[in-house]
PDB file of C-alpha atoms in Angstrom:
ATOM      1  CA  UNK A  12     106.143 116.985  78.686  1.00  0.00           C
ATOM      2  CA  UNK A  13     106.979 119.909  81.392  1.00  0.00           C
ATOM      3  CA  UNK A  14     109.869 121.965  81.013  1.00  0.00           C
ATOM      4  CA  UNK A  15     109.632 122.396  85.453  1.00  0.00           C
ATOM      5  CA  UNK A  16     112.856 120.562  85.297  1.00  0.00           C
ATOM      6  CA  UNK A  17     114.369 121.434  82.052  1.00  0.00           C
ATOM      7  CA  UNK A  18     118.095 121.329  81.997  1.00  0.00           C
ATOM      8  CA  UNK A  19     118.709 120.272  85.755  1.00  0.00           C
ATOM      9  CA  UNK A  20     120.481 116.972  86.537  1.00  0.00           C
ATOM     10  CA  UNK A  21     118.954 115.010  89.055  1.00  0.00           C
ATOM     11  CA  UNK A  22     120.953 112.179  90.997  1.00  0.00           C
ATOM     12  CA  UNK A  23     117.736 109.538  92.145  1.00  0.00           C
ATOM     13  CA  UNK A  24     118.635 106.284  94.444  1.00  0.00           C
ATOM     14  CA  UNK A  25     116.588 103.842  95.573  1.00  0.00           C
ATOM     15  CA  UNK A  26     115.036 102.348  92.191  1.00  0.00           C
ATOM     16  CA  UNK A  27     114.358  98.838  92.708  1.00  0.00           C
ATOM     17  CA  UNK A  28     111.006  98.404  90.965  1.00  0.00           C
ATOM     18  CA  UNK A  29     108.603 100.386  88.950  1.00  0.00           C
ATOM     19  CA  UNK A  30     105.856 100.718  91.565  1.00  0.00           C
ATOM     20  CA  UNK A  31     108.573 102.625  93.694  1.00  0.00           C
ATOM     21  CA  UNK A  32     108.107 106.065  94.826  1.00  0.00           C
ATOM     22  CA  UNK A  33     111.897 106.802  93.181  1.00  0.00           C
ATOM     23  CA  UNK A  34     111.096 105.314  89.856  1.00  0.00           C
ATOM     24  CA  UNK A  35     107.968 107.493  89.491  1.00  0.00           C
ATOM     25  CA  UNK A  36     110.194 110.500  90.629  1.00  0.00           C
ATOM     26  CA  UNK A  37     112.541 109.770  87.974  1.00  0.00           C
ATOM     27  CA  UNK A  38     109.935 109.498  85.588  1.00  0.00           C
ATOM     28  CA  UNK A  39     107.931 112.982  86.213  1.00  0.00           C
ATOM     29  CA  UNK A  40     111.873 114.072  86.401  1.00  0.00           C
ATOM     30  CA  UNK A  41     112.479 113.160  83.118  1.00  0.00           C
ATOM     31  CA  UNK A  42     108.888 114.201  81.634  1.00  0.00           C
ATOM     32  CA  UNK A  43     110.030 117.564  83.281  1.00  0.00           C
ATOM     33  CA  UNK A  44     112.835 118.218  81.163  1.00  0.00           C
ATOM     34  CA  UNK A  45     115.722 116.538  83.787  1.00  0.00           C
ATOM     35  CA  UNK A  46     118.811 114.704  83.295  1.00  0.00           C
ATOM     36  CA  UNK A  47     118.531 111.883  85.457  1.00  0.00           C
ATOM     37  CA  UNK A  48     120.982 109.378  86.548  1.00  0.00           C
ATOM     38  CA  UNK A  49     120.031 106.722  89.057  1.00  0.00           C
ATOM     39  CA  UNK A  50     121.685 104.836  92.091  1.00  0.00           C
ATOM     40  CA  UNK A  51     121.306 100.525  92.357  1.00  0.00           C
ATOM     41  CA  UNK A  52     122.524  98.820  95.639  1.00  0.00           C
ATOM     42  CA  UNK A  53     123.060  94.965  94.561  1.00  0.00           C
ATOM     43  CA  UNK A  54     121.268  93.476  91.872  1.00  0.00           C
ATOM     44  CA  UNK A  55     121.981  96.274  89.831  1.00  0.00           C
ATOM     45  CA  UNK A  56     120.938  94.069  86.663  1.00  0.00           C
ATOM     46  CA  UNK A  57     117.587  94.245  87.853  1.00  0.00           C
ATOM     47  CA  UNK A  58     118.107  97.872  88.391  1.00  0.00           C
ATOM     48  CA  UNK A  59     118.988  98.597  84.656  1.00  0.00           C
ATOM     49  CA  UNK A  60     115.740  96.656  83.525  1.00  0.00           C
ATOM     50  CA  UNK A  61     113.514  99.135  85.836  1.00  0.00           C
ATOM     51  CA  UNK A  62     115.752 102.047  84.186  1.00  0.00           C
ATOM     52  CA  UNK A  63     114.935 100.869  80.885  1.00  0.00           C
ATOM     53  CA  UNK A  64     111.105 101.169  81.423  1.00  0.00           C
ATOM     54  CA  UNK A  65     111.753 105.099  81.846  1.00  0.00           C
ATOM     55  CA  UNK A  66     110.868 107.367  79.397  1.00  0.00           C
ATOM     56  CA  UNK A  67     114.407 107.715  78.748  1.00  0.00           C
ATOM     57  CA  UNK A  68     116.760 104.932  79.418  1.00  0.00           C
ATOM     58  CA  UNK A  69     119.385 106.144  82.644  1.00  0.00           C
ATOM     59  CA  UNK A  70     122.563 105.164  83.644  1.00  0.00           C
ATOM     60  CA  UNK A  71     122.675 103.158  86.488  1.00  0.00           C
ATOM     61  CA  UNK A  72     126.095 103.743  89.093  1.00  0.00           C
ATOM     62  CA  UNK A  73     126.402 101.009  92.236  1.00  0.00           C
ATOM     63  CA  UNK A  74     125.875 102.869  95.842  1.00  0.00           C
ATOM     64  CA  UNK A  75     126.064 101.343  98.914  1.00  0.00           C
ATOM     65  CA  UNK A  76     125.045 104.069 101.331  1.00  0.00           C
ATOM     66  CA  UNK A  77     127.018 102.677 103.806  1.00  0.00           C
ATOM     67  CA  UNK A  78     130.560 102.073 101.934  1.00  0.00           C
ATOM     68  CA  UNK A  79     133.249 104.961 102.503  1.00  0.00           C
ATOM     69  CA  UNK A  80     135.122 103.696  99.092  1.00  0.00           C
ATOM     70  CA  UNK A  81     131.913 104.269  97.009  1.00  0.00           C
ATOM     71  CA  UNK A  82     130.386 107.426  98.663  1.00  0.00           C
ATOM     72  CA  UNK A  83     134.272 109.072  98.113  1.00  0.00           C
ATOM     73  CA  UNK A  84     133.681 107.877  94.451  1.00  0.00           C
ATOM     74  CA  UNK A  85     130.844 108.927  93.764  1.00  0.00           C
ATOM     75  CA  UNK A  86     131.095 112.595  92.344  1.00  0.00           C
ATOM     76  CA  UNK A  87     133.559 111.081  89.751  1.00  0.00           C
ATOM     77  CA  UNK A  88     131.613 108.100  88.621  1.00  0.00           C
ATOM     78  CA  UNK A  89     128.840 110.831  88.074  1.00  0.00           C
ATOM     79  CA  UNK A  90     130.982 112.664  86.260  1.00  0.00           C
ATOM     80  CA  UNK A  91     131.105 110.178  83.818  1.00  0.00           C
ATOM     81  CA  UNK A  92     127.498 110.431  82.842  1.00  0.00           C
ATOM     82  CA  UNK A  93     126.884 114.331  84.045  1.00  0.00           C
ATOM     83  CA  UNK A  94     129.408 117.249  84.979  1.00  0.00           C
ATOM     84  CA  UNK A  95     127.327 118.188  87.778  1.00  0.00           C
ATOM     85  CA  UNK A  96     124.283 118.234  89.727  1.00  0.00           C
ATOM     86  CA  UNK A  97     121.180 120.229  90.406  1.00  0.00           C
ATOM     87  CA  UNK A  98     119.249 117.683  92.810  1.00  0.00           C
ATOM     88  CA  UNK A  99     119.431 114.691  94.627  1.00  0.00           C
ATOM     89  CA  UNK A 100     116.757 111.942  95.659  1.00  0.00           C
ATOM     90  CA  UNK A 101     117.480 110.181  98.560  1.00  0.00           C
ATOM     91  CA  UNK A 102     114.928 107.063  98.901  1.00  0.00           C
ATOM     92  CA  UNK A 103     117.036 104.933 100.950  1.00  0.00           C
ATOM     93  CA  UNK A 104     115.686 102.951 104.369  1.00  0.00           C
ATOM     94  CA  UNK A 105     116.109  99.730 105.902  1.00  0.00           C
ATOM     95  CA  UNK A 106     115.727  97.651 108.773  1.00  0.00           C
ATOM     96  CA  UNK A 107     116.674  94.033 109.931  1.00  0.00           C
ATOM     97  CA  UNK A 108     113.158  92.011 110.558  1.00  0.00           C
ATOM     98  CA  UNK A 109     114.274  91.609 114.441  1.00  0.00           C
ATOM     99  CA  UNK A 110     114.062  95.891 115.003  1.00  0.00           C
ATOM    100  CA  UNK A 111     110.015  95.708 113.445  1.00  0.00           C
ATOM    101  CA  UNK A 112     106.776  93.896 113.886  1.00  0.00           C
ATOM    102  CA  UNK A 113     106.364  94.602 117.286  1.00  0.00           C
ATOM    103  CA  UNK A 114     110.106  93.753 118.260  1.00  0.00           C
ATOM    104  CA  UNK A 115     110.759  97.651 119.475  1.00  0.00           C
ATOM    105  CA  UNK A 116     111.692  96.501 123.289  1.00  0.00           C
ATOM    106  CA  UNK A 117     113.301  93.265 122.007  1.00  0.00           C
ATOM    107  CA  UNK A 118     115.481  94.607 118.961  1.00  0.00           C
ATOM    108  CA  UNK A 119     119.310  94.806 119.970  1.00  0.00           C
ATOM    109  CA  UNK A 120     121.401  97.930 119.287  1.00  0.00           C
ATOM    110  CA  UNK A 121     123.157  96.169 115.921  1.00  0.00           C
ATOM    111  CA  UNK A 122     120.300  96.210 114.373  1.00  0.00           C
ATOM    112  CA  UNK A 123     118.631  99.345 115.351  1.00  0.00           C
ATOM    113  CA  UNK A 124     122.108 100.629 114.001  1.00  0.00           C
ATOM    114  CA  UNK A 125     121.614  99.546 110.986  1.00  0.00           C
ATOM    115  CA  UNK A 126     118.367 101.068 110.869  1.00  0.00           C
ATOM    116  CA  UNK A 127     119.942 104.182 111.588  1.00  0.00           C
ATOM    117  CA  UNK A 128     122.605 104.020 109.341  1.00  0.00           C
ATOM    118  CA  UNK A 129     121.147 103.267 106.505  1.00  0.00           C
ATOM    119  CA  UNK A 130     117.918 105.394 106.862  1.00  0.00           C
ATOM    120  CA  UNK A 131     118.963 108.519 108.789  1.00  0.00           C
ATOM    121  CA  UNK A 132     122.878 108.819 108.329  1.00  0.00           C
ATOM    122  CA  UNK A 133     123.188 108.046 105.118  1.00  0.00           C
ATOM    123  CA  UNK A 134     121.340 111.155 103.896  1.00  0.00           C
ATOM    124  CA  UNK A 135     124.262 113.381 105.420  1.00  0.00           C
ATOM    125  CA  UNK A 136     126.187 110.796 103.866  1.00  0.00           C
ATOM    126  CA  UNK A 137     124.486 110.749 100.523  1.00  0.00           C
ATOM    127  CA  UNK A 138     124.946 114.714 100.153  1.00  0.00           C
ATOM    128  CA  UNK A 139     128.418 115.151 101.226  1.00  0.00           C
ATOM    129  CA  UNK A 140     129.096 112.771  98.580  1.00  0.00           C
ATOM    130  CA  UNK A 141     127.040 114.788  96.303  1.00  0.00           C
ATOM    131  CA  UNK A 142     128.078 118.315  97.287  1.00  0.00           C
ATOM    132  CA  UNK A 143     131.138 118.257  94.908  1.00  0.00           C
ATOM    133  CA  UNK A 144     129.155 118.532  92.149  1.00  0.00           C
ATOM    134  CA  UNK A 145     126.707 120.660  93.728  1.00  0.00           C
ATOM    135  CA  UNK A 146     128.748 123.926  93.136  1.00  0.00           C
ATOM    136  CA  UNK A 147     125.815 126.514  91.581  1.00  0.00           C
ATOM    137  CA  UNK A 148     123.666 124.901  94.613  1.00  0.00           C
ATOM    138  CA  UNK A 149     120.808 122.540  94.327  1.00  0.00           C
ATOM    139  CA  UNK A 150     118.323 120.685  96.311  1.00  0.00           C
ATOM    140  CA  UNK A 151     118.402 117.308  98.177  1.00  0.00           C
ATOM    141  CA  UNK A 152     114.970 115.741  98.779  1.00  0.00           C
ATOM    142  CA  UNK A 153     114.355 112.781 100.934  1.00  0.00           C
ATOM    143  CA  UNK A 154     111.752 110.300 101.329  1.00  0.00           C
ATOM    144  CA  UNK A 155     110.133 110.174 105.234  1.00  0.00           C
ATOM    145  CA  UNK A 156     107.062 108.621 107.223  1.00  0.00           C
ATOM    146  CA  UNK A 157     105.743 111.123 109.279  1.00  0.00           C
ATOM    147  CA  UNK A 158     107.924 110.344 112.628  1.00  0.00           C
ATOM    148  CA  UNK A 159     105.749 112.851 115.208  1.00  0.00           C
ATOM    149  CA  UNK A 160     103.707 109.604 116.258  1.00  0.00           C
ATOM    150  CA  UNK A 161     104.431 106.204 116.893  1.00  0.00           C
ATOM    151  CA  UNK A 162     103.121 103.699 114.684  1.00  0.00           C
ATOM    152  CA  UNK A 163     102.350  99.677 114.791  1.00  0.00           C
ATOM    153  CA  UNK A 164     104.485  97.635 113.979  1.00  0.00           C
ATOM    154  CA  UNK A 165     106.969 100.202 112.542  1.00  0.00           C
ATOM    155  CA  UNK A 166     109.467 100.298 115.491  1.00  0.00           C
ATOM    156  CA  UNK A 167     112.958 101.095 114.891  1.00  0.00           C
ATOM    157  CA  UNK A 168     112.171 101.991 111.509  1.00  0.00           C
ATOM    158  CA  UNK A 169     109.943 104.622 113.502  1.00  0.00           C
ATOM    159  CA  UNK A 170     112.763 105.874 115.405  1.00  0.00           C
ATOM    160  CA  UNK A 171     115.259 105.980 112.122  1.00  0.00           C
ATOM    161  CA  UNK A 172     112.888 107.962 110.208  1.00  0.00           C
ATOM    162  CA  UNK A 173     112.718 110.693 113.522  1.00  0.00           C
ATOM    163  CA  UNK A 174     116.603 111.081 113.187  1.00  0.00           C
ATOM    164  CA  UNK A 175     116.179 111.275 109.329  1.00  0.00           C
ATOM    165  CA  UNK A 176     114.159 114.434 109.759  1.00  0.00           C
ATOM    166  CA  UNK A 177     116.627 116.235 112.336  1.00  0.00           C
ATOM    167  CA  UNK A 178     119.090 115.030 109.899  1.00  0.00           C
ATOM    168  CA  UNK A 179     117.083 116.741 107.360  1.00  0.00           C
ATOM    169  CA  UNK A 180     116.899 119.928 108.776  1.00  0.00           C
ATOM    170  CA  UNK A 181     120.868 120.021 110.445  1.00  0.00           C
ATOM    171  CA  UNK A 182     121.772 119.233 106.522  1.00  0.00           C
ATOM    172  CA  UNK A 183     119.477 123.007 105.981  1.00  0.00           C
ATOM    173  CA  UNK A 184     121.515 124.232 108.271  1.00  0.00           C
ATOM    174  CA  UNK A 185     124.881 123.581 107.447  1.00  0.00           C
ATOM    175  CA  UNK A 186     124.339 122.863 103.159  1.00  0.00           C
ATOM    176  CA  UNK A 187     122.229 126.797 103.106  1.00  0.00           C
ATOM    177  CA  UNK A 188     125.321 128.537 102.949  1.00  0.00           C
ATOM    178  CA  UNK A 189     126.433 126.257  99.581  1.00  0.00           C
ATOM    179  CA  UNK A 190     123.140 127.168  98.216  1.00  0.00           C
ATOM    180  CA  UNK A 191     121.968 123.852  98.748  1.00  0.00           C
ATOM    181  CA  UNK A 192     118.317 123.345 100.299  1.00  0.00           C
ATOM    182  CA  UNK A 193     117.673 119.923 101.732  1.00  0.00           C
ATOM    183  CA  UNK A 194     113.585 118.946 102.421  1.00  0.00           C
ATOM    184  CA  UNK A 195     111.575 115.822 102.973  1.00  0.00           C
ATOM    185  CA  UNK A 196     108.609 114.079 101.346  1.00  0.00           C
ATOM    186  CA  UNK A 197     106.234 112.613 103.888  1.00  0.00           C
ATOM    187  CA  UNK A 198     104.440 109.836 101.808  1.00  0.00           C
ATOM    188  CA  UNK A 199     101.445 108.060 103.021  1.00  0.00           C
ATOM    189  CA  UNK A 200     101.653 104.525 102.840  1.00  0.00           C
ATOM    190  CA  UNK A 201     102.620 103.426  99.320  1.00  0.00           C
ATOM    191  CA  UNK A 202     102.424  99.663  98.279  1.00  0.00           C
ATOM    192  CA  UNK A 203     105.854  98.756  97.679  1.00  0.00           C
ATOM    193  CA  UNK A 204     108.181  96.140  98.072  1.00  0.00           C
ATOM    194  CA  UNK A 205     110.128  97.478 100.701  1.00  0.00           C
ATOM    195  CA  UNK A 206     106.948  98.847 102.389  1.00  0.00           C
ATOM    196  CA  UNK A 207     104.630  95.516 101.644  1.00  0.00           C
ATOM    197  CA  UNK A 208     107.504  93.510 103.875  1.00  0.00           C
ATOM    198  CA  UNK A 209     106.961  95.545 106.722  1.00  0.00           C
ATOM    199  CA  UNK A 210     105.061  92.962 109.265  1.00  0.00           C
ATOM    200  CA  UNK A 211     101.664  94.576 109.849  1.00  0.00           C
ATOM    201  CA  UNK A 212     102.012  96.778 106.896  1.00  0.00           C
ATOM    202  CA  UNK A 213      97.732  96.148 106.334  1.00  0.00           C
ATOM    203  CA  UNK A 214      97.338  98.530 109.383  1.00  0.00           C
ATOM    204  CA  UNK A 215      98.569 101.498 107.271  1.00  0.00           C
ATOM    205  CA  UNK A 216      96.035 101.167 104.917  1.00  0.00           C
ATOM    206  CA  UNK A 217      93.544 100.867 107.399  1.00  0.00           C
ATOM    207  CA  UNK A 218      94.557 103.967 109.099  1.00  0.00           C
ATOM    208  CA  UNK A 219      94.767 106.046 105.294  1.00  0.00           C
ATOM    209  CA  UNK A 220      91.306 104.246 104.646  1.00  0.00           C
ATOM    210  CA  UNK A 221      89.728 106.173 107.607  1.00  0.00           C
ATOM    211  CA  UNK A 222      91.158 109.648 108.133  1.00  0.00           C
ATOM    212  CA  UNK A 223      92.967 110.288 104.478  1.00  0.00           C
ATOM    213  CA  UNK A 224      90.492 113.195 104.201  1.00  0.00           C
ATOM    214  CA  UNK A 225      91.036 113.980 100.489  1.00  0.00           C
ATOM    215  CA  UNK A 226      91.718 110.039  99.885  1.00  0.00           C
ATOM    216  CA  UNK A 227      94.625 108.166  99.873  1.00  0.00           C
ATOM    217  CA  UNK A 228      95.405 105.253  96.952  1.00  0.00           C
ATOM    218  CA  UNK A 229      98.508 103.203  98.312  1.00  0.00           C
ATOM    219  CA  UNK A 230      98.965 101.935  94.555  1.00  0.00           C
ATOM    220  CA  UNK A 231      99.560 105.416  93.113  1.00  0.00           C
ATOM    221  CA  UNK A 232     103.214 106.346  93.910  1.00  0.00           C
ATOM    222  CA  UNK A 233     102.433 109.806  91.833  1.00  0.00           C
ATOM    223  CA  UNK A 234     101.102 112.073  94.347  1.00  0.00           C
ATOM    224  CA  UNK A 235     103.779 111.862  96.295  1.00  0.00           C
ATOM    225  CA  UNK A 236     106.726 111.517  93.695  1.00  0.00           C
ATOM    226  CA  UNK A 237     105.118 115.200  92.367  1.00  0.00           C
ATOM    227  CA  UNK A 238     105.592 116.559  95.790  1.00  0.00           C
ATOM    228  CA  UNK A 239     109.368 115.361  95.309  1.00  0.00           C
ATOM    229  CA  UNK A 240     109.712 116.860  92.135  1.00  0.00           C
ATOM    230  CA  UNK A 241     108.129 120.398  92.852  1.00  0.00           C
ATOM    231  CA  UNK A 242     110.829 120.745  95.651  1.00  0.00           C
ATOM    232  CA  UNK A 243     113.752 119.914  93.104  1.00  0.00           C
ATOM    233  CA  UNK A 244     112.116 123.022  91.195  1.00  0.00           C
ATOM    234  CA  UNK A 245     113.330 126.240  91.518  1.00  0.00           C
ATOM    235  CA  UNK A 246     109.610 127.016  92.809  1.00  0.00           C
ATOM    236  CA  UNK A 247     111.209 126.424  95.893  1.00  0.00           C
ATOM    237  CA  UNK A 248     114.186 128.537  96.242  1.00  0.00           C
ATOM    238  CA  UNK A 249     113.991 129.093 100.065  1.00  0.00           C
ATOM    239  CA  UNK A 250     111.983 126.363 101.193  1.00  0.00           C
ATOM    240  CA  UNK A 251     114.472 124.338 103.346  1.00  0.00           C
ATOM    241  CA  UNK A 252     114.197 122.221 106.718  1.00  0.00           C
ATOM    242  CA  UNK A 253     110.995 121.550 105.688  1.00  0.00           C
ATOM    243  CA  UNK A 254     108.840 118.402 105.866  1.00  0.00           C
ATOM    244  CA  UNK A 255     105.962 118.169 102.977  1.00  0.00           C
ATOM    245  CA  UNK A 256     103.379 116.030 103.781  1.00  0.00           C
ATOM    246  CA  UNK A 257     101.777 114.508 100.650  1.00  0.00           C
ATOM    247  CA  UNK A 258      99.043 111.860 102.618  1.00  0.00           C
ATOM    248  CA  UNK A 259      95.733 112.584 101.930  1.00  0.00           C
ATOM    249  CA  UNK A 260      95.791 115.209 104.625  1.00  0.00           C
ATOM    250  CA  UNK A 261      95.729 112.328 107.637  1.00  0.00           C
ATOM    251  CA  UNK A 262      98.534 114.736 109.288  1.00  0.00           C
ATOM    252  CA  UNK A 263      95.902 117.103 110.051  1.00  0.00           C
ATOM    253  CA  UNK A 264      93.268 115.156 111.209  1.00  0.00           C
ATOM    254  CA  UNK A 265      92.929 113.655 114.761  1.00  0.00           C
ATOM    255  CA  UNK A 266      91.762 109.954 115.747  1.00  0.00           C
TER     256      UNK A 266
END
């Protein structure tokens, strides 16, 4: 046990199993001395059962990133559980099967709009949601894939993750002045759910298998859930805008 986190309250969605890169931030979180209290979209039964394999059991509150009604709610429903805030984990992205796998000139604009919407907007709306209980400031930490290049298969999930990280840093902008730093994770490819349904999703691997020049395990959500956590810190306290990239190093290397 840490005490890097000790007394903050940390807010983490996107828990849907325990090989997620959000479950393994909400563990270190908690090993780290945080309060945490987690998001579920849906089967949020299934959600409590991955909550209950943490350290410390959470409380589990229903988002949908893209309902109005439950964004508005959400600082009092977290008040039920937490007066306030210190940090937020946004590790929220979709996109409908037709706008990936090589569909990029096909894909029509309601789906690439929910790709959008879910993956880029939602962090502004995630942490205006949040910011009421963000008062003494904070930091809001999302999850990215680095978005410079273009990258098989990944399409309009490509293009969503881009607009998350000018999201990212307009959020810097605008959130500084509340004391409120906002910063992305770049994660190499992890093996997850969400990621493992990604058509083509072997070609990551084989890219990290090459040019990860410190190595790169896709099973080990840990490196990059650290990176996560050491930005929720106050190690950080003018660090914002910024995009960590926690992926063996293949950022840095060429073809």
């Amino acid at each position: 046990m840490g005490d890097l986190l000790q007394g903050k309250r940390i807010l983490v969605t996107g828990v849907i199993t325990d090989s997620s890169i959000a479950f393994d931030v909400a563990r270190l979180a908690q090993e780290e001395g945080a309060e945490v209290v987690l998001t579920g979209f849906g089967r949020l039964s299934l959600v409590n059962r991955i909550a209950a394999r943490l350290p410390k059991p959470a409380p589990v509150i229903e988002l949908d990133v893209t309902d109005q009604e439950q964004l508005d709610s959400l600082a009092e429903r977290v008040r039920e559980y937490v007066p306030a805030l210190d940090g937020v984990v946004h590790s929220v992205a979709f996109a409908p099967k037709e706008a990936l796998g090589g569909n990029f000139l096909n894909a029509g604009w309601s789906d690439v709009a929910t790709a959008v919407q879910v993956s880029a907007y939602s962090l502004k709306s995630l942490a205006m949601a949040a910011l009421p209980l963000m008062e003494r400031g904070g930091s809001i930490v999302g999850m990215t894939f680095d978005a410079r290049y273009s990258w098989p298969s990944y399409d309009w999930m490509g293009v969503a993750k881009a607009a998350l990280e000018s999201t990212s840093r307009y959020l810097a902008r605008d959130l500084g002045p509340h004391g409120v730093r906002c910063n992305l994770v770049a994660a190499g490819p992890i093996k997850t759910k969400a990621a493992t349904s990604i058509p083509g999703y072997g070609g990551f691997e084989e890219v990290w298998a090459q040019r990860a020049s410190i190595g790169w395990d896709p099973t080990d959500p840990e490196p990059a859930a650290r990176g996560v956590v050491g930005l929720l810190s106050d190690w950080f306290p003018r660090t914002t805008g910024e995009v960590l990239h926690v992926d063996g190093g293949v950022h840095a290397t060429g073809c």
